[in-house]
XYZ file of C-alpha atoms in Angstrom:
623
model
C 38.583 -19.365 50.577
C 36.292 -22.390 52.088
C 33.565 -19.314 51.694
C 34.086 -18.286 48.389
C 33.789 -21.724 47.420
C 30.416 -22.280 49.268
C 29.276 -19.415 47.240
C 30.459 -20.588 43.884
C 28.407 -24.083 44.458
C 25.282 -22.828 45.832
C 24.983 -20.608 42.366
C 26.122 -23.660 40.456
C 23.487 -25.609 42.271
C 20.394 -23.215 41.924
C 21.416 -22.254 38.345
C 21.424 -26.213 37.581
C 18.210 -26.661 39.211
C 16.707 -23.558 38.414
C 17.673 -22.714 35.091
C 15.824 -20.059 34.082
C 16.126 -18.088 37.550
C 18.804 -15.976 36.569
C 18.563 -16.107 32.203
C 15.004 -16.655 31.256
C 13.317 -13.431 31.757
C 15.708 -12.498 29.527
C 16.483 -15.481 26.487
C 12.690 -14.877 25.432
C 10.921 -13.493 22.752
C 9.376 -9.937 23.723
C 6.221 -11.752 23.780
C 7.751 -14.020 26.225
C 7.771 -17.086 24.359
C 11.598 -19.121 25.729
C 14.081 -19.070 22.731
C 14.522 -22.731 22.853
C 10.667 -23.113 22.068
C 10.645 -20.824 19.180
C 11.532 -23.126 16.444
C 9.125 -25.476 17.562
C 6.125 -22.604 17.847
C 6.966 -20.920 14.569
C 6.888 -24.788 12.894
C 3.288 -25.285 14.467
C 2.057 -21.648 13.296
C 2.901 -21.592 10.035
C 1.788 -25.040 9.392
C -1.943 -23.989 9.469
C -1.129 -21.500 5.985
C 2.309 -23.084 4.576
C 0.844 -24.949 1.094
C -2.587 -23.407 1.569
C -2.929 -19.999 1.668
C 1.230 -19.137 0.981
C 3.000 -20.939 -1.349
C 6.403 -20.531 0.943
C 8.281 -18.550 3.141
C 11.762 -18.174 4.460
C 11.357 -16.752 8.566
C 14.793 -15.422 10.004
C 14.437 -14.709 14.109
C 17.182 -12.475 15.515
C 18.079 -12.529 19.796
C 21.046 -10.519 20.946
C 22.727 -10.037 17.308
C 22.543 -14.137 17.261
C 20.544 -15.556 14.488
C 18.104 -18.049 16.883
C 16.061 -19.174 13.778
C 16.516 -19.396 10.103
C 14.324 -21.915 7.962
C 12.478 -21.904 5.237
C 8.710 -23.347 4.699
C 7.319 -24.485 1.693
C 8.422 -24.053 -1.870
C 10.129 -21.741 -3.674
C 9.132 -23.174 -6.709
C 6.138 -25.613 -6.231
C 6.300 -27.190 -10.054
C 9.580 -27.936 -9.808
C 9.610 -29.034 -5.530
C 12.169 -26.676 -5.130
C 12.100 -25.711 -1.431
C 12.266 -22.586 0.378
C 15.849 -21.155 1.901
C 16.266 -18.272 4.061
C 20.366 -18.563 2.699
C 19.939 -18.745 -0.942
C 16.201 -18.276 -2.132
C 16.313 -14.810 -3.541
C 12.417 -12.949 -2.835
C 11.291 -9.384 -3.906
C 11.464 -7.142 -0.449
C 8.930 -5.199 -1.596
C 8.711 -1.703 0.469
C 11.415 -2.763 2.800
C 13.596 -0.985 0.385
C 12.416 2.345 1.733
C 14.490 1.854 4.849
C 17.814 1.643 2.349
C 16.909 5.011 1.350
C 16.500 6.551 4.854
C 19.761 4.906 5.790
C 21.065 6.351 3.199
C 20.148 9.716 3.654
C 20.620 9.420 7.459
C 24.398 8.869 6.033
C 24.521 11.470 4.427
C 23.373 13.616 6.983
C 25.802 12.675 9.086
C 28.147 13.848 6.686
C 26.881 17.344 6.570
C 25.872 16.587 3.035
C 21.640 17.088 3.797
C 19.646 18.637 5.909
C 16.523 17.010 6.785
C 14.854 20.047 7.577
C 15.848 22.199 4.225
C 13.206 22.411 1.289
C 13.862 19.913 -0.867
C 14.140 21.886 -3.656
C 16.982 23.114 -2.711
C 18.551 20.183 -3.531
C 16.319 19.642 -7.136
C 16.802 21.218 -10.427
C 14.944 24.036 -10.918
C 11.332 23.298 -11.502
C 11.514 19.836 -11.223
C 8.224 19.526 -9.457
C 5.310 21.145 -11.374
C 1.993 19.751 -9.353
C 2.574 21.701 -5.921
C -0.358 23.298 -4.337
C 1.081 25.211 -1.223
C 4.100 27.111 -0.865
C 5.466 25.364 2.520
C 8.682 23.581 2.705
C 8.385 19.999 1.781
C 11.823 18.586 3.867
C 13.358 15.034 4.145
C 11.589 14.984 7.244
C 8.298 15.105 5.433
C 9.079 12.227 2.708
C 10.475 9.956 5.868
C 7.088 10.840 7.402
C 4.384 10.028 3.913
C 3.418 13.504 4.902
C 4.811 15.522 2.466
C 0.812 16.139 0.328
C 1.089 13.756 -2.250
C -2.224 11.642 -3.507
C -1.707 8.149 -4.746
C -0.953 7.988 -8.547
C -1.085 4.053 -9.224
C 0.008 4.837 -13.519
C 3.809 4.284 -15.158
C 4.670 2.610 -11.719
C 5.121 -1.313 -12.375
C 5.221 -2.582 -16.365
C 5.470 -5.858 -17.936
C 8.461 -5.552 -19.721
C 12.102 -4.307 -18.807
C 12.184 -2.596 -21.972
C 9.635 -0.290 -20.781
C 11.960 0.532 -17.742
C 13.070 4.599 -17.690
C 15.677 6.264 -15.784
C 14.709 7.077 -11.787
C 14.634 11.143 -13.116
C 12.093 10.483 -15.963
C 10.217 7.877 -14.070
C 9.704 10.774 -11.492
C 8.972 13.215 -13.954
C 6.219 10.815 -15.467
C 4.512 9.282 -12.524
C 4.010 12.797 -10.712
C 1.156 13.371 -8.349
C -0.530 16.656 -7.141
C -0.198 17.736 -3.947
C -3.245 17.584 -2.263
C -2.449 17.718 1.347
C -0.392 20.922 3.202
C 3.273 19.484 3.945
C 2.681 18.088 7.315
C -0.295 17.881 8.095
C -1.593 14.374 6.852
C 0.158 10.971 6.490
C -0.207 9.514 3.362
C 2.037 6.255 2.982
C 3.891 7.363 -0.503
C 6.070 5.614 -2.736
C 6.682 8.695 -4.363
C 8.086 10.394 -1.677
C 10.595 7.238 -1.026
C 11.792 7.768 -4.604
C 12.589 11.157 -4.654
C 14.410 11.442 -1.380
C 16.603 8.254 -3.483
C 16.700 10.864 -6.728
C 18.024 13.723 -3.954
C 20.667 11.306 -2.826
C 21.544 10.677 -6.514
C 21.792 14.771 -7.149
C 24.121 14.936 -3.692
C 26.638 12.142 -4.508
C 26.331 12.125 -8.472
C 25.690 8.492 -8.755
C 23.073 5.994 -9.580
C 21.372 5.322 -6.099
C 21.347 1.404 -6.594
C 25.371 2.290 -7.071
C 25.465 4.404 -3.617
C 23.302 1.520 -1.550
C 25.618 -1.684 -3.174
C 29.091 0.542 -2.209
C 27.783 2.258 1.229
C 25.472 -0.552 2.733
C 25.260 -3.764 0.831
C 29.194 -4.228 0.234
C 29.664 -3.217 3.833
C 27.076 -5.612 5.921
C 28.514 -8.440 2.981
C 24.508 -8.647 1.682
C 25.970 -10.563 -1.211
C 23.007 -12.494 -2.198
C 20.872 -9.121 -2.731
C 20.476 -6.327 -5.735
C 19.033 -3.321 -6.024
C 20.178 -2.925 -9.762
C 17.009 -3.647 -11.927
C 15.820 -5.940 -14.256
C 17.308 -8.838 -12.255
C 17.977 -10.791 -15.408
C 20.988 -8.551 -15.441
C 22.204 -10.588 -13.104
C 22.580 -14.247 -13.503
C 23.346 -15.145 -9.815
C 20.214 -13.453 -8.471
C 17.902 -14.965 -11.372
C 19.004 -18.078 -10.649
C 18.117 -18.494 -7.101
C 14.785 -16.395 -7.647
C 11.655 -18.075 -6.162
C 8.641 -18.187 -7.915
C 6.163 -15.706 -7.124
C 2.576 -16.852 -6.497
C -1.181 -16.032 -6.067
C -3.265 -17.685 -4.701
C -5.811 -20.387 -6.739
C -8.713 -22.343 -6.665
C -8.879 -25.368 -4.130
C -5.697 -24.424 -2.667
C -3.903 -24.330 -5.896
C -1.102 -21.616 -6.709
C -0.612 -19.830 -9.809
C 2.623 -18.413 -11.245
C 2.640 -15.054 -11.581
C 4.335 -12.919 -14.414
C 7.054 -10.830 -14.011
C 7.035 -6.918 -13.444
C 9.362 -3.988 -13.530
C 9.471 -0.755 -11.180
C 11.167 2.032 -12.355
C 10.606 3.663 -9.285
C 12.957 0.964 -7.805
C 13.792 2.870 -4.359
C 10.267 2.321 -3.662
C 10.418 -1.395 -3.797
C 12.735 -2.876 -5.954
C 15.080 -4.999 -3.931
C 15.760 -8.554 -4.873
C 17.477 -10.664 -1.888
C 17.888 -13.467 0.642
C 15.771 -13.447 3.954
C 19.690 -14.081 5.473
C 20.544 -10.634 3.682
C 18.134 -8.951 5.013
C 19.109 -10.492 8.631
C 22.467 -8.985 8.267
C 21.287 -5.565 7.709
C 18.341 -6.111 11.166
C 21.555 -6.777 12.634
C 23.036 -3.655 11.554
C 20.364 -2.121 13.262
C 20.953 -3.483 16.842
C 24.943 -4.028 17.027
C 25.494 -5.701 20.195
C 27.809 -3.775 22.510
C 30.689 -2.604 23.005
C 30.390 -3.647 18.923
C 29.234 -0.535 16.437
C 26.998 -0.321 13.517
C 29.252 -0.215 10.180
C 26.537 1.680 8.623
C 27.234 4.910 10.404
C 30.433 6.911 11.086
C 29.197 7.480 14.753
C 26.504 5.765 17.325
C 24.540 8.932 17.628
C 23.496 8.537 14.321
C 21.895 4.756 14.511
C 20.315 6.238 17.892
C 18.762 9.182 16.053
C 17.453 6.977 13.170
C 15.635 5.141 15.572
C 14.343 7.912 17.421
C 11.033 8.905 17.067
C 10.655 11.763 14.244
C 6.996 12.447 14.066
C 3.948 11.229 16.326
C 0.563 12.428 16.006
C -0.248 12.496 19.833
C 2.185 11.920 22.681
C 2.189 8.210 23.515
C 0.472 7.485 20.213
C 2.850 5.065 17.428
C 4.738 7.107 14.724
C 7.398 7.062 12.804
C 11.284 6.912 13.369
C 12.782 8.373 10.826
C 11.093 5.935 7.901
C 10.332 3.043 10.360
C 7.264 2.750 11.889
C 6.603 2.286 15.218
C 4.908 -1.019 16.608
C 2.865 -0.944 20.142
C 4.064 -4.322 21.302
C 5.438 -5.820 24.521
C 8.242 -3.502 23.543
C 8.972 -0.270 21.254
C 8.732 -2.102 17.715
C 10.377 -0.186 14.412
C 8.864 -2.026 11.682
C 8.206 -1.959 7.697
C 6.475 -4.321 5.332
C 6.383 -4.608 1.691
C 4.208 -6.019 -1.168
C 5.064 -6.036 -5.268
C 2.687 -7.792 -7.858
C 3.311 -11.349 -6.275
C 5.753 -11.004 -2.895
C 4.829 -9.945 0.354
C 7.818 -9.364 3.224
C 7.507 -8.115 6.906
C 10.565 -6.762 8.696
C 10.511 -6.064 12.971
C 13.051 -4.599 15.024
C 12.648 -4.902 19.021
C 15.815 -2.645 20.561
C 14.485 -2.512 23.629
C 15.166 -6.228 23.550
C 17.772 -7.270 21.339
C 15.108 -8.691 19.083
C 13.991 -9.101 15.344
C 11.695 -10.867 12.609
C 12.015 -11.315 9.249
C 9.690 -13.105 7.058
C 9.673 -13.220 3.503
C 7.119 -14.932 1.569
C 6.359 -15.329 -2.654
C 2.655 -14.829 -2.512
C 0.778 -11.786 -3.236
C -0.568 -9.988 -0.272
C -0.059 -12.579 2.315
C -1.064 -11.326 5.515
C -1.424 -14.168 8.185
C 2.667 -15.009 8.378
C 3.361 -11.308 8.332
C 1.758 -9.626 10.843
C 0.081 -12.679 12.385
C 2.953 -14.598 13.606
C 5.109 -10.779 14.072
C 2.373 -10.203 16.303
C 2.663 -13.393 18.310
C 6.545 -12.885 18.515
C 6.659 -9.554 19.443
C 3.193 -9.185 22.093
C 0.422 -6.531 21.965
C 1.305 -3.355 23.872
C -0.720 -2.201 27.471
C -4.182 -2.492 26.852
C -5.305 -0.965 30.101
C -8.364 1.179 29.894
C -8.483 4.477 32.071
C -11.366 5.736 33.813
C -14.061 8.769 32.435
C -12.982 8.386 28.950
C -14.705 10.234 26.020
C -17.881 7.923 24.717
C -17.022 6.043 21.434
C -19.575 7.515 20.115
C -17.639 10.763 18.974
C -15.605 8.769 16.674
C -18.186 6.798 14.620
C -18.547 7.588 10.881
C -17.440 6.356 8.077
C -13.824 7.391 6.717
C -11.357 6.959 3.349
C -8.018 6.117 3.582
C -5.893 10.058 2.720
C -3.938 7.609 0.462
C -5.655 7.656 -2.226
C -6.179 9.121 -6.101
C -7.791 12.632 -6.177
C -7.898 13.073 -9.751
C -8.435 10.855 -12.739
C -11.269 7.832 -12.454
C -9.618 6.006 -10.336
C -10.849 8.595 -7.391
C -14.203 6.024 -7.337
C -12.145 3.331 -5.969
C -11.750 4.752 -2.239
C -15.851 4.967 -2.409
C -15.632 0.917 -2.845
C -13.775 0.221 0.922
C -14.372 2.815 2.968
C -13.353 2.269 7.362
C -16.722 1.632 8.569
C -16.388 2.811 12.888
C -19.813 2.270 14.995
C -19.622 2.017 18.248
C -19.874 -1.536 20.703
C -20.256 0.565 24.057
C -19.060 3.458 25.616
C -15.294 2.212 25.114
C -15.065 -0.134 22.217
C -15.582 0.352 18.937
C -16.212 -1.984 15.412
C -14.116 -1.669 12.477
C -15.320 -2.477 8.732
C -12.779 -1.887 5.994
C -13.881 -4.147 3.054
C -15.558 -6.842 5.123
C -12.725 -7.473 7.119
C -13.628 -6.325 11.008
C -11.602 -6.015 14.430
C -12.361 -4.687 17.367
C -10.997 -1.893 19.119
C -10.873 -0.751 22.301
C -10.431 2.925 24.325
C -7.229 2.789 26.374
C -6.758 6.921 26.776
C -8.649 9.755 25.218
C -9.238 9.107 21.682
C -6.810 6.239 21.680
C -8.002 3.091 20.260
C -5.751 -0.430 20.405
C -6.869 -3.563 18.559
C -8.213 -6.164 21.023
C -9.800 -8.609 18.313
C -10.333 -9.428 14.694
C -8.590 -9.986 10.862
C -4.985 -10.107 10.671
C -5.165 -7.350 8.240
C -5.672 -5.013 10.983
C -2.063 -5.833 13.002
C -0.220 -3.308 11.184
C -2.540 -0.520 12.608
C -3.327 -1.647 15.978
C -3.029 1.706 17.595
C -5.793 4.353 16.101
C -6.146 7.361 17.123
C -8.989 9.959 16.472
C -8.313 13.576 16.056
C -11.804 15.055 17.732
C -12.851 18.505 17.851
C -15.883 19.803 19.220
C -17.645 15.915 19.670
C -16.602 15.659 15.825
C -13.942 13.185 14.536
C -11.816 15.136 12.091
C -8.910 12.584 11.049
C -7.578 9.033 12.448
C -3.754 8.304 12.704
C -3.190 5.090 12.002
C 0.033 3.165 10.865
C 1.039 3.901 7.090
C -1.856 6.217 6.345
C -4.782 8.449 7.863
C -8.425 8.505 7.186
C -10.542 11.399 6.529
C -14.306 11.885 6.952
C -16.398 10.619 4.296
C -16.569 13.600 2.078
C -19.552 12.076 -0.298
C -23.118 10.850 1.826
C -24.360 7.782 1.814
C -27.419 8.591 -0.105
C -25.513 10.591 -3.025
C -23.220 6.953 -3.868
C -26.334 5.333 -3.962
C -27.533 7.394 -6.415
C -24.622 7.757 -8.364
C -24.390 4.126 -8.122
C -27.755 3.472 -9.493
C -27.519 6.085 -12.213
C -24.514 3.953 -13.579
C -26.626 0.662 -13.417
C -29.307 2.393 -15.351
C -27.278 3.745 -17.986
C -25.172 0.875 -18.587
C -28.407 -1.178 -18.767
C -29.862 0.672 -20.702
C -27.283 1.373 -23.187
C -26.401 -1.982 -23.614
C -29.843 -3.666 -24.257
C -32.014 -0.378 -26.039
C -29.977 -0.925 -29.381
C -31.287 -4.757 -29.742
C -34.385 -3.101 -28.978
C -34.501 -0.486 -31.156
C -33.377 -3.309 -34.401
C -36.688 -5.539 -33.224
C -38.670 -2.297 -33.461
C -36.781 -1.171 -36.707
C -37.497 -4.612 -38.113
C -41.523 -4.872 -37.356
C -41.471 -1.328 -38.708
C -40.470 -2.391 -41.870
C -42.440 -5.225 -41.893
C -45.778 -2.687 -41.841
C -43.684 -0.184 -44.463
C -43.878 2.576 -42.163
C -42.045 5.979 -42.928
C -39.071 6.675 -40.301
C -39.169 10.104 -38.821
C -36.084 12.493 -39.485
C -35.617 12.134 -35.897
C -35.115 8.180 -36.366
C -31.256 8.773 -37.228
C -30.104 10.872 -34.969
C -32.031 8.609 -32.201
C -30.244 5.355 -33.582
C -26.718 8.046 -33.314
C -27.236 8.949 -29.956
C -27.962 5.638 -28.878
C -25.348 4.075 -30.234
C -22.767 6.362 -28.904
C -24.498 5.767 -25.291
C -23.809 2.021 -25.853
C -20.171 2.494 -27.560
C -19.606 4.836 -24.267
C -20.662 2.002 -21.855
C -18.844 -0.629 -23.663
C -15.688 1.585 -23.505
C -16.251 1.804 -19.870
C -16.975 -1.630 -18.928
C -13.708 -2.681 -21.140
C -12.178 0.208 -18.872
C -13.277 -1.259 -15.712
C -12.408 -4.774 -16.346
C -8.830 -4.167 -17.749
C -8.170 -2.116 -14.172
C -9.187 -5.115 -12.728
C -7.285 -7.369 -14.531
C -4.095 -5.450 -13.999
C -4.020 -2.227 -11.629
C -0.544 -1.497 -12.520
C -0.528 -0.042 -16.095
C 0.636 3.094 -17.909
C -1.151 5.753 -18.759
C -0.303 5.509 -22.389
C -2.189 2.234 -21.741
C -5.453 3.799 -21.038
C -5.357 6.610 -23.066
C -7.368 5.089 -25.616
C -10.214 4.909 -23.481
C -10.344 8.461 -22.845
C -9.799 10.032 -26.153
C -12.841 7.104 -26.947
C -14.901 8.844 -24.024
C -14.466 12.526 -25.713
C -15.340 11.250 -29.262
C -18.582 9.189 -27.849
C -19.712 12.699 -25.691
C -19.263 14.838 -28.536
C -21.319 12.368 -30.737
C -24.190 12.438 -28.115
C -23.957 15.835 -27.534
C -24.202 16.787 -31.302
C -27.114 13.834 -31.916
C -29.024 15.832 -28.770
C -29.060 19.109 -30.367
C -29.915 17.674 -33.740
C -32.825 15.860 -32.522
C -34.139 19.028 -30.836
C -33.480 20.680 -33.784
C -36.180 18.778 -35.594
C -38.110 16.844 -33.544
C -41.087 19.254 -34.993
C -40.521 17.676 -38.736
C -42.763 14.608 -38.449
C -45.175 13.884 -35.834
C -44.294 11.535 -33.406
C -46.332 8.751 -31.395
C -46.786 9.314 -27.743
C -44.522 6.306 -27.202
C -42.167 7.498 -29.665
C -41.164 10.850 -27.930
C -41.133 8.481 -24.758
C -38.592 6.803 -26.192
C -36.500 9.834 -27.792
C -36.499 11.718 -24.637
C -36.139 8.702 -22.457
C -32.649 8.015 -24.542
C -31.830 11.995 -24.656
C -32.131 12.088 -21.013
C -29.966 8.780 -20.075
C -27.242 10.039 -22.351
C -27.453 13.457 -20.356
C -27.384 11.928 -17.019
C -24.521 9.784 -18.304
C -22.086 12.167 -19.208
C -22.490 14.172 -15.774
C -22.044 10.785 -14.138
C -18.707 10.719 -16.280
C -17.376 14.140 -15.916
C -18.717 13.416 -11.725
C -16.040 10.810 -11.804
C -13.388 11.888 -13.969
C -13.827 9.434 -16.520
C -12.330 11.464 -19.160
C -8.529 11.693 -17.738
């Protein structure tokens, strides 16, 4: 007894004087920072941007199913000084909502209802898809993955009214893409994919998905503060508590943004409390011998979180719609952006761990992934010996998510991934100005070691090589593919539409001072005159149309098509115009002789409205 007692103080005493001996290894962050240190950290990080570069944010920290931070920073309305609260501030989740539908549909696997692995047509009305290019199977599997072929088709996805809200079926239906990519073969983050695999749940169960989600996940975690059911105006409670959603302004002003409507809500269409959200990271790492009330058995939570697809062994993937994060520990991750919210969400199971951040500015990046990152740790960066040179993997790349056809096609040619090499195992990343560098831990694997925040989310590349030739990188929410346009052809394409714009805008002030001295010295005008002063005008009415065009896009990158199509029915009109002023001033250019400068001039214009339409039909500007 006199011994057991000995025992019982000596523990007393070391665990007195030595806290952390037996506990702290363990009551940590995964980045190591001590629980009891992490309010104070967080405070001191997100001073720096809180008020200057985000207008507020509500930061939720999860340890062993116990919440171990929840406060809000900044405003949720900055007018009106109303302040941020992870409790009751309601924020737009953004793409987080795409792990509601791969809960869901994990559900109803479990149930026997889908099969991952069937075509998903199987479970669509007949026809329903009308762009495909390949016969494969496109499975659940694939639309989890972003893999399934689709491009990026940016039209009839966000609008500025609620009355312009369809149905999920017709919004499908409408906002289309073509399948570009064979099923499986390239990742291409898709928010189409996200909302069909909710419009396949909807065909299984016979209900409105935001219906299946509220009875089978929100009702059961007790997310009361959250809807899925858009427009929010609907409901009074959620409007209410909605903060403000910001971009950012001159001299570290904010300014309010206007609201906007998805009908592809699946995609990103949540409205909710950073404490909802909590509950349902929670959900997600039940502490034991406790289960998960979002799934009939425990197998099923495991699977979800089990890696589904990985483009090399060792290299981060994707878990069933989460994607993986190389930190300290396994991360399972997903962030989200709409017009004027930006949200980051981190699971650590390995660790009992999790992160949610919520902000109400557009595209914030630093909170996000910055502070994730600091939380969470940067996986082994240990570099192996006689590792390929880095200079197999340099070249310039676009991002597979992107628009194939229509005009918008040019805008991957703006930001391409710039990769040169630093030395035989590091490499220098350019996407759009912002750099990092990366460096060679294992063949072809690249992890972030420095550089823009922007860069966190993919801090794990990897280069598919073949023959000493880089043929795609796997990266986190999309690939890249080799250049397929050189250097030297943009630049000529690029100065062809400098030249024609210039020159369609100024020649018709020039031709009216010309017109006007001609007058003035009561010379004749050549038959040719008219169908000169034609085709130039519909050269300048083309570039005007254009420019208007251009600067509408970016004004506002979200619009429908019916928006735009204007533009393009003005684009066929102007062609035909040139095209028939061209063959009528060939036609009798031989009626009236013309001054050396004066055929010059004629050809010069016939030639510029000819090189103009190639660049146009070059870059789909006519659909």
């Amino acid at each position: 007894m006199i011994k057991r007692i000995s025992i019982f103080l000596h523990i007393v005493f070391f665990s007195l004087c030595f806290p952390y001996t037996f506990s702290a290894a363990e009551n940590t962050t995964p980045s190591g920072i001590p629980i009891e240190e992490l309010e104070q950290f967080v405070d001191e990080y997100a001073e720096e941007y809180i008020g200057s570069t985000v207008a507020g944010a509500a930061i939720i920290a999860i340890k062993d199913n116990q919440i171990v931070l929840s406060k809000g920073y900044g405003y949720a309305d900055v007018e009106n000084q109303i302040p941020m609260n992870p409790d009751t501030t309601v924020l737009e989740w953004g793409s987080i909502t795409k792990l509601f539908v791969w809960v869901s549909a994990m559900q109803l696997a479990e149930q026997g209802e889908l099969d991952l692995e069937e075509d998903i047509r199987t479970y669509l009305p007949e026809e329903f898809l009308t762009k495909l290019n390949y016969d494969d199977p496109i499975t659940i599997l694939n639309l989890m993955h972003h893999n399934a072929g689709f491009e990026e088709y940016i039209f009839d996805l966000l609008f500025e009214s609620p009355e312009q809200l369809v149905d999920l079926e017709e919004s499908l239906k409408l906002a289309e893409p073509e399948q570009v990519y064979k099923p499986g073969e390239v990742v291409a983050y898709s928010n189409y994919s996200t909302s069909l695999a909710a419009y396949i749940i909807e065909e299984i169960t016979g209900q409105p998905f935001y219906d299946y989600v509220n009875e089978h996940i929100f009702d059961e975690l007790e997310m009361n503060h959250s809807t899925m059911h858009l427009p929010v105006e609907d409901n009074q409670e959620i409007t209410r508590h909605k903060g403000i959603g910001y971009f950012p302004g001159e001299n570290g002003d904010f300014m309010e943004s206007q609201s906007f409507y998805i009908s592809m809500y699946p995609s990103g269409g949540i409205n909710g409390t950073a404490a909802d959200l909590a509950k349902f990271a929670q959900a997600l790492m039940p502490s034991e011998p406790e289960k998960t009330s979002l799934f009939q058995e425990d197998q099923t939570l495991q699977k979800l979180l089990t890696t589904s697809y990985a483009p090399e062994e060792g290299v981060p993937g994707l878990a069933h719609g989460f994607w993986e994060y190389d930190g300290e520990y396994r991360g399972l991750t997903h962030s989200g952006n709409t017009v004027a919210y930006s949200s980051n969400m981190q699971i650590v199971p390995e660790d009992n761990f999790a992160i949610v951040i919520l902000t109400n500015q557009a595209d914030e990046i630093d909170l996000l992934f910055g502070l994730t990152d600091e939380l969470v740790g940067r996986g082994d960066q240990t570099v192996r010996e006689n590792l390929p040179p880095a200079a197999e993997v340099e070249g310039s790349y676009l991002s597979a998510r992107r628009t194939f056809n229509g005009f918008m096609n040019l805008y991957a040619y703006l930001a391409p991934l710039d990769v040169k090499p630093m030395d035989d195992n590091e490499i220098e990343l350019d996407l759009a100005g912002f750099k990092a560098t990366y460096v060679q831990t294992s063949p072809y694997v690249y992890k972030l070691k420095s550089g823009d925040d922007v860069f966190i989310p993919s801090n794990v590349m990897y280069f598919h090589v073949n023959d000493g030739m880089s043929e795609q990188i796997s990266t986190a929410y999309a690939d890249y593919l080799p250049m397929d346009k050189n250097t030297p052809s943009l630049l000529i394409s690029l100065g062809l539409f400098i030249w024609c714009m210039v020159y369609f805008l100024i020649s018709p002030f020039v031709l009216m001072v010309l017109a006007f001295f001609r007058r003035r010295r009561k010379r004749k005008k050549a038959p040719i005159a008219k169908w000169n002063w034609l085709l130039m005008l519909s050269g300048t009415l083309l570039a005007v149309n254009i420019a208007v065009l251009i600067i509408r896009m970016l004004s506002n990158p979200m619009r429908t098509y019916s928006e735009l199509l204007p533009h393009f029915i003005g684009n066929y009109l102007f062609t035909a115009t040139s095209i028939i002023a061209v063959v009528m001033m060939i036609l009798v250019r031989k009626k009236a002789p013309l001054s050396k400068m004066q055929k010059t001039g004629y050809l010069l214009t016939g030639f510029s409205s000819i090189l103009f339409i190639i660049w146009l039909i070059i870059w789909q500007m006519y659909a």
